[in-house]
């Protein structure tokens, strides 16, 4: 999971419930920095077991480049409600339609869409349903099809655990399996001290959402050819190391899409928290090119 350094939104950002035609979604909405010319709006979708707080480090540097950023908890993620046991509510097309409803509720189309990991696959599904509300699509650490075999094993372990354990019991089991240095610091991020927030986020996830999206990650088909036919600019961004989708797969996907390809050195599966300034710069550079070409 991404481990944000803080769950507190940055100064100037506002946390609220975005009302849409498909229900309310918890968001962190950061405006363009004072004195900066607005360049656009971006909708940011988190990954599996993640949340809108994973993008906290990106808001300020992107605001300084002229971008309003709206990070959202998907249905059944952290602070957005959803069914506890009904997995049908979390079918990929349902989640994709949620994204389209979020953009409509913002009333700022076209928006730049960026999805991290699972969020990238939901973003792709939304674009394939209707690309018209979007100015571009960035897939961050999100590959062409199912996750790697090793990560599929981890998801299977989680599914098996959720079948017989409560969310609290699963959390305790996850903590018991972590390396000592992770337990001491809250992660490998350097002094992270938000174990209570991480547990609160975990407990906010609906079991049906984790089960349904976990299955999606393990069975997602390759839809790159479909996506390549969509008339949008694409960006494939990742860290220099990734055990969820090997870099060679991401490189090949970018080539098939004719996409800009960015590798953030010193980052792994979560460039947004590993190297936020470099990640924000790469995103803004891509979006700037799209904005300038439209002028």
Short mmCIF file of C-alpha atoms in Angstrom, two decimals:
data_model
loop_
_atom_site.label_atom_id
_atom_site.label_comp_id
_atom_site.label_asym_id
_atom_site.label_seq_id
_atom_site.Cartn_x
_atom_site.Cartn_y
_atom_site.Cartn_z
CA UNK A 1 0.00 0.00 0.00
CA UNK A 2 1.04 3.60 -0.45
CA UNK A 3 2.03 5.11 2.89
CA UNK A 4 1.47 8.86 2.90
CA UNK A 5 3.63 10.84 5.31
CA UNK A 6 0.50 12.48 6.70
CA UNK A 7 -3.24 12.09 6.45
CA UNK A 8 -3.73 15.83 6.97
CA UNK A 9 -4.55 17.67 3.71
CA UNK A 10 -2.03 20.39 2.79
CA UNK A 11 -2.73 24.03 3.55
CA UNK A 12 -5.42 25.41 1.28
CA UNK A 13 -6.84 22.01 0.35
CA UNK A 14 -10.37 21.09 1.38
CA UNK A 15 -11.68 17.67 2.37
CA UNK A 16 -15.39 17.18 1.69
CA UNK A 17 -17.98 14.84 0.20
CA UNK A 18 -18.50 15.37 -3.53
CA UNK A 19 -22.17 14.85 -4.38
CA UNK A 20 -22.72 13.08 -7.70
CA UNK A 21 -25.53 11.35 -9.54
CA UNK A 22 -24.08 8.06 -8.23
CA UNK A 23 -23.71 9.04 -4.58
CA UNK A 24 -21.19 10.91 -2.45
CA UNK A 25 -17.43 10.45 -2.69
CA UNK A 26 -14.84 11.66 -0.19
CA UNK A 27 -12.31 13.98 -1.85
CA UNK A 28 -9.38 16.23 -1.10
CA UNK A 29 -9.65 19.24 -3.40
CA UNK A 30 -6.60 21.52 -3.73
CA UNK A 31 -6.96 24.80 -5.65
CA UNK A 32 -4.38 26.47 -7.86
CA UNK A 33 -1.79 28.40 -5.84
CA UNK A 34 -2.37 32.10 -5.26
CA UNK A 35 -1.02 34.26 -8.04
CA UNK A 36 -0.60 31.33 -10.43
CA UNK A 37 -2.48 31.20 -13.73
CA UNK A 38 -4.85 28.20 -13.79
CA UNK A 39 -3.77 25.55 -16.28
CA UNK A 40 -6.29 22.80 -15.68
CA UNK A 41 -7.94 20.31 -13.32
CA UNK A 42 -6.81 16.78 -12.52
CA UNK A 43 -8.75 13.90 -10.96
CA UNK A 44 -6.53 11.44 -9.05
CA UNK A 45 -7.60 7.84 -8.33
CA UNK A 46 -5.77 5.74 -5.69
CA UNK A 47 -4.79 2.11 -5.85
CA UNK A 48 -5.78 -1.11 -4.07
CA UNK A 49 -5.89 -0.60 -0.27
CA UNK A 50 -4.96 3.07 -0.89
CA UNK A 51 -6.87 6.30 -0.50
CA UNK A 52 -7.03 9.94 -1.56
CA UNK A 53 -4.36 10.76 1.06
CA UNK A 54 -1.78 8.95 -1.08
CA UNK A 55 -1.71 12.08 -3.24
CA UNK A 56 -1.24 14.59 -0.41
CA UNK A 57 2.41 15.19 -1.37
CA UNK A 58 1.44 16.09 -4.95
CA UNK A 59 -1.14 18.81 -4.28
CA UNK A 60 1.17 21.73 -3.45
CA UNK A 61 3.74 21.26 -6.24
CA UNK A 62 0.94 20.78 -8.78
CA UNK A 63 -0.93 23.82 -7.44
CA UNK A 64 2.24 25.84 -7.97
CA UNK A 65 2.23 24.71 -11.62
CA UNK A 66 -1.35 25.90 -12.09
CA UNK A 67 -3.31 22.69 -11.54
CA UNK A 68 -6.29 22.15 -9.28
CA UNK A 69 -6.11 18.55 -8.07
CA UNK A 70 -9.00 16.47 -6.75
CA UNK A 71 -8.08 13.16 -5.12
CA UNK A 72 -10.94 10.78 -4.46
CA UNK A 73 -11.74 7.69 -2.41
CA UNK A 74 -13.52 5.26 -4.70
CA UNK A 75 -16.70 3.44 -3.74
CA UNK A 76 -16.01 1.37 -0.61
CA UNK A 77 -12.55 2.91 -0.11
CA UNK A 78 -11.68 4.54 3.23
CA UNK A 79 -14.10 7.46 3.69
CA UNK A 80 -16.46 6.72 0.78
CA UNK A 81 -19.34 4.44 1.68
CA UNK A 82 -20.33 1.28 -0.14
CA UNK A 83 -21.89 -2.14 0.47
CA UNK A 84 -20.14 -4.38 2.97
CA UNK A 85 -20.87 -7.69 1.23
CA UNK A 86 -22.34 -7.02 -2.22
CA UNK A 87 -19.43 -7.39 -4.62
CA UNK A 88 -21.54 -6.49 -7.66
CA UNK A 89 -21.39 -2.85 -6.60
CA UNK A 90 -17.64 -2.94 -7.25
CA UNK A 91 -17.65 -4.41 -10.76
CA UNK A 92 -15.12 -2.50 -12.83
CA UNK A 93 -17.78 -0.90 -15.04
CA UNK A 94 -19.60 0.35 -11.94
CA UNK A 95 -16.42 1.94 -10.64
CA UNK A 96 -15.75 3.45 -14.08
CA UNK A 97 -19.23 4.99 -14.13
CA UNK A 98 -18.48 6.46 -10.71
CA UNK A 99 -15.49 8.25 -12.23
CA UNK A 100 -17.61 9.71 -15.01
CA UNK A 101 -20.11 10.90 -12.39
CA UNK A 102 -17.32 12.52 -10.37
CA UNK A 103 -16.11 14.49 -13.39
CA UNK A 104 -19.66 15.59 -14.16
CA UNK A 105 -20.13 16.75 -10.57
CA UNK A 106 -16.92 18.78 -10.68
CA UNK A 107 -18.27 20.61 -13.72
CA UNK A 108 -14.80 21.35 -15.05
CA UNK A 109 -14.45 18.97 -18.01
CA UNK A 110 -12.20 18.21 -19.69
CA UNK A 111 -10.02 17.04 -16.80
CA UNK A 112 -6.68 15.28 -16.72
CA UNK A 113 -7.26 11.78 -15.31
CA UNK A 114 -4.55 9.97 -13.37
CA UNK A 115 -4.90 6.54 -11.80
CA UNK A 116 -2.41 4.74 -9.57
CA UNK A 117 -2.19 0.93 -9.86
CA UNK A 118 -5.79 -0.36 -9.52
CA UNK A 119 -6.88 3.24 -10.04
CA UNK A 120 -5.18 3.16 -13.42
CA UNK A 121 -7.25 0.20 -14.53
CA UNK A 122 -10.44 1.87 -13.32
CA UNK A 123 -9.34 5.05 -15.15
CA UNK A 124 -8.80 3.04 -18.32
CA UNK A 125 -12.27 1.54 -18.03
CA UNK A 126 -13.79 5.00 -17.59
CA UNK A 127 -12.01 6.35 -20.66
CA UNK A 128 -13.15 3.36 -22.71
CA UNK A 129 -16.75 4.04 -21.68
CA UNK A 130 -16.56 7.74 -22.56
CA UNK A 131 -13.37 9.65 -23.30
CA UNK A 132 -15.05 13.00 -23.93
CA UNK A 133 -14.77 14.38 -20.35
CA UNK A 134 -11.00 13.87 -20.30
CA UNK A 135 -8.06 15.92 -21.54
CA UNK A 136 -5.50 13.15 -20.99
CA UNK A 137 -4.91 9.87 -19.16
CA UNK A 138 -1.90 9.06 -16.98
CA UNK A 139 -1.40 5.48 -15.84
CA UNK A 140 0.91 5.52 -12.81
CA UNK A 141 2.45 2.18 -11.85
CA UNK A 142 -0.49 0.52 -13.59
CA UNK A 143 0.06 -2.13 -16.21
CA UNK A 144 -1.61 -3.59 -19.28
CA UNK A 145 -3.29 -6.62 -17.70
CA UNK A 146 -3.20 -8.71 -14.53
CA UNK A 147 -0.64 -8.14 -11.77
CA UNK A 148 2.50 -10.25 -11.40
CA UNK A 149 2.32 -13.82 -10.10
CA UNK A 150 3.92 -12.87 -6.78
CA UNK A 151 1.40 -10.10 -6.21
CA UNK A 152 -1.46 -12.41 -7.20
CA UNK A 153 -0.33 -14.70 -4.38
CA UNK A 154 -0.50 -11.80 -1.93
CA UNK A 155 -4.00 -10.89 -3.08
CA UNK A 156 -5.10 -14.53 -2.76
CA UNK A 157 -3.79 -14.60 0.82
CA UNK A 158 -5.81 -11.48 1.57
CA UNK A 159 -8.96 -12.93 -0.01
CA UNK A 160 -8.54 -16.15 1.99
CA UNK A 161 -8.05 -14.17 5.20
CA UNK A 162 -11.12 -11.99 4.60
CA UNK A 163 -13.21 -15.14 4.18
CA UNK A 164 -12.60 -16.21 7.79
CA UNK A 165 -11.37 -13.11 9.67
CA UNK A 166 -12.67 -9.66 10.54
CA UNK A 167 -11.03 -6.55 9.09
CA UNK A 168 -9.43 -5.88 12.48
CA UNK A 169 -8.04 -9.42 12.66
CA UNK A 170 -6.65 -9.16 9.14
CA UNK A 171 -4.97 -5.85 10.02
CA UNK A 172 -3.32 -7.43 13.06
CA UNK A 173 -2.13 -10.33 10.93
CA UNK A 174 -0.65 -7.96 8.34
CA UNK A 175 1.23 -6.10 11.06
CA UNK A 176 2.58 -9.34 12.51
CA UNK A 177 3.97 -10.28 9.09
CA UNK A 178 5.76 -6.95 8.53
CA UNK A 179 9.50 -6.56 8.96
CA UNK A 180 10.54 -5.14 12.38
CA UNK A 181 11.73 -1.87 10.84
CA UNK A 182 8.35 -1.38 9.18
CA UNK A 183 6.52 -1.94 12.45
CA UNK A 184 8.79 0.49 14.26
CA UNK A 185 8.47 3.35 11.81
CA UNK A 186 5.16 2.68 10.15
CA UNK A 187 6.92 1.82 6.91
CA UNK A 188 10.16 2.31 5.02
CA UNK A 189 9.39 5.94 4.29
CA UNK A 190 11.67 7.49 6.91
CA UNK A 191 10.10 8.31 10.26
CA UNK A 192 6.48 7.75 9.31
CA UNK A 193 4.42 7.77 12.50
CA UNK A 194 0.83 7.34 11.45
CA UNK A 195 0.01 3.76 12.32
CA UNK A 196 -3.34 4.81 13.76
CA UNK A 197 -4.26 6.57 10.51
CA UNK A 198 -3.19 3.58 8.43
CA UNK A 199 -5.31 1.29 10.59
CA UNK A 200 -8.25 3.71 10.38
CA UNK A 201 -7.94 3.68 6.60
CA UNK A 202 -7.79 -0.11 6.50
CA UNK A 203 -10.88 -0.39 8.71
CA UNK A 204 -12.73 2.03 6.43
CA UNK A 205 -12.40 -0.26 3.43
CA UNK A 206 -15.41 -2.44 2.68
CA UNK A 207 -14.55 -6.16 2.51
CA UNK A 208 -16.61 -6.60 -0.68
CA UNK A 209 -14.62 -3.84 -2.37
CA UNK A 210 -11.30 -5.49 -1.50
CA UNK A 211 -12.53 -8.90 -2.66
CA UNK A 212 -13.98 -7.62 -5.94
CA UNK A 213 -11.10 -5.35 -6.91
CA UNK A 214 -8.56 -7.96 -5.81
CA UNK A 215 -10.13 -10.39 -8.29
CA UNK A 216 -10.00 -7.72 -10.97
CA UNK A 217 -6.29 -7.18 -10.41
CA UNK A 218 -5.67 -10.91 -10.78
CA UNK A 219 -7.75 -11.37 -13.94
CA UNK A 220 -7.66 -8.05 -15.82
CA UNK A 221 -7.36 -8.64 -19.59
CA UNK A 222 -5.02 -6.71 -21.84
CA UNK A 223 -7.08 -3.79 -23.21
CA UNK A 224 -4.21 -1.73 -24.54
CA UNK A 225 -5.29 -2.05 -28.17
CA UNK A 226 -8.76 -0.74 -27.26
CA UNK A 227 -7.24 2.16 -25.37
CA UNK A 228 -4.82 3.00 -28.18
CA UNK A 229 -7.81 3.62 -30.44
CA UNK A 230 -9.08 6.38 -28.13
CA UNK A 231 -8.10 9.89 -29.30
CA UNK A 232 -6.44 11.02 -26.07
CA UNK A 233 -2.83 11.71 -25.11
CA UNK A 234 -1.43 9.06 -22.75
CA UNK A 235 1.31 9.04 -20.14
CA UNK A 236 2.81 5.93 -18.52
CA UNK A 237 4.65 6.83 -15.32
CA UNK A 238 6.35 4.50 -12.86
CA UNK A 239 9.17 4.17 -10.41
CA UNK A 240 12.47 2.63 -11.43
CA UNK A 241 11.49 -0.58 -9.60
CA UNK A 242 8.09 -2.23 -9.55
CA UNK A 243 7.19 -5.78 -8.53
CA UNK A 244 3.50 -5.39 -9.38
CA UNK A 245 4.03 -4.87 -13.11
CA UNK A 246 7.63 -5.32 -14.36
CA UNK A 247 9.06 -2.24 -16.06
CA UNK A 248 9.42 -4.10 -19.35
CA UNK A 249 5.62 -4.51 -19.46
CA UNK A 250 5.12 -0.82 -18.74
CA UNK A 251 7.66 0.13 -21.43
CA UNK A 252 5.88 -2.06 -23.97
CA UNK A 253 2.47 -0.68 -22.99
CA UNK A 254 3.72 2.88 -23.46
CA UNK A 255 5.05 2.02 -26.91
CA UNK A 256 1.74 0.41 -27.91
CA UNK A 257 -0.15 3.48 -26.74
CA UNK A 258 2.23 5.97 -28.30
CA UNK A 259 2.43 7.38 -24.77
CA UNK A 260 4.91 9.59 -23.02
CA UNK A 261 7.01 7.33 -20.76
CA UNK A 262 8.42 8.57 -17.45
CA UNK A 263 10.56 6.56 -15.03
CA UNK A 264 11.05 8.24 -11.66
CA UNK A 265 14.44 7.29 -10.28
CA UNK A 266 14.55 6.35 -6.61
CA UNK A 267 10.87 5.37 -6.62
CA UNK A 268 9.15 2.00 -6.57
CA UNK A 269 5.43 1.17 -6.89
CA UNK A 270 4.29 4.48 -5.35
CA UNK A 271 6.19 7.36 -6.99
CA UNK A 272 3.58 9.70 -5.51
CA UNK A 273 4.93 9.05 -2.00
CA UNK A 274 8.46 7.82 -2.81
CA UNK A 275 9.49 10.82 -4.93
CA UNK A 276 6.57 13.28 -4.93
CA UNK A 277 8.38 16.34 -6.29
CA UNK A 278 9.83 14.48 -9.27
CA UNK A 279 6.47 12.81 -9.86
CA UNK A 280 4.58 16.12 -9.72
CA UNK A 281 7.06 17.72 -12.10
CA UNK A 282 6.61 14.90 -14.62
CA UNK A 283 2.83 15.11 -14.40
CA UNK A 284 2.77 18.89 -14.82
CA UNK A 285 5.22 18.76 -17.74
CA UNK A 286 2.94 16.28 -19.51
CA UNK A 287 -0.21 18.26 -18.78
CA UNK A 288 1.46 21.51 -19.84
CA UNK A 289 2.29 20.01 -23.21
CA UNK A 290 -1.34 19.00 -23.67
CA UNK A 291 -2.60 22.45 -22.62
CA UNK A 292 -0.15 24.30 -24.83
CA UNK A 293 -0.98 22.16 -27.86
CA UNK A 294 -4.67 22.95 -27.40
CA UNK A 295 -4.08 26.70 -27.48
#
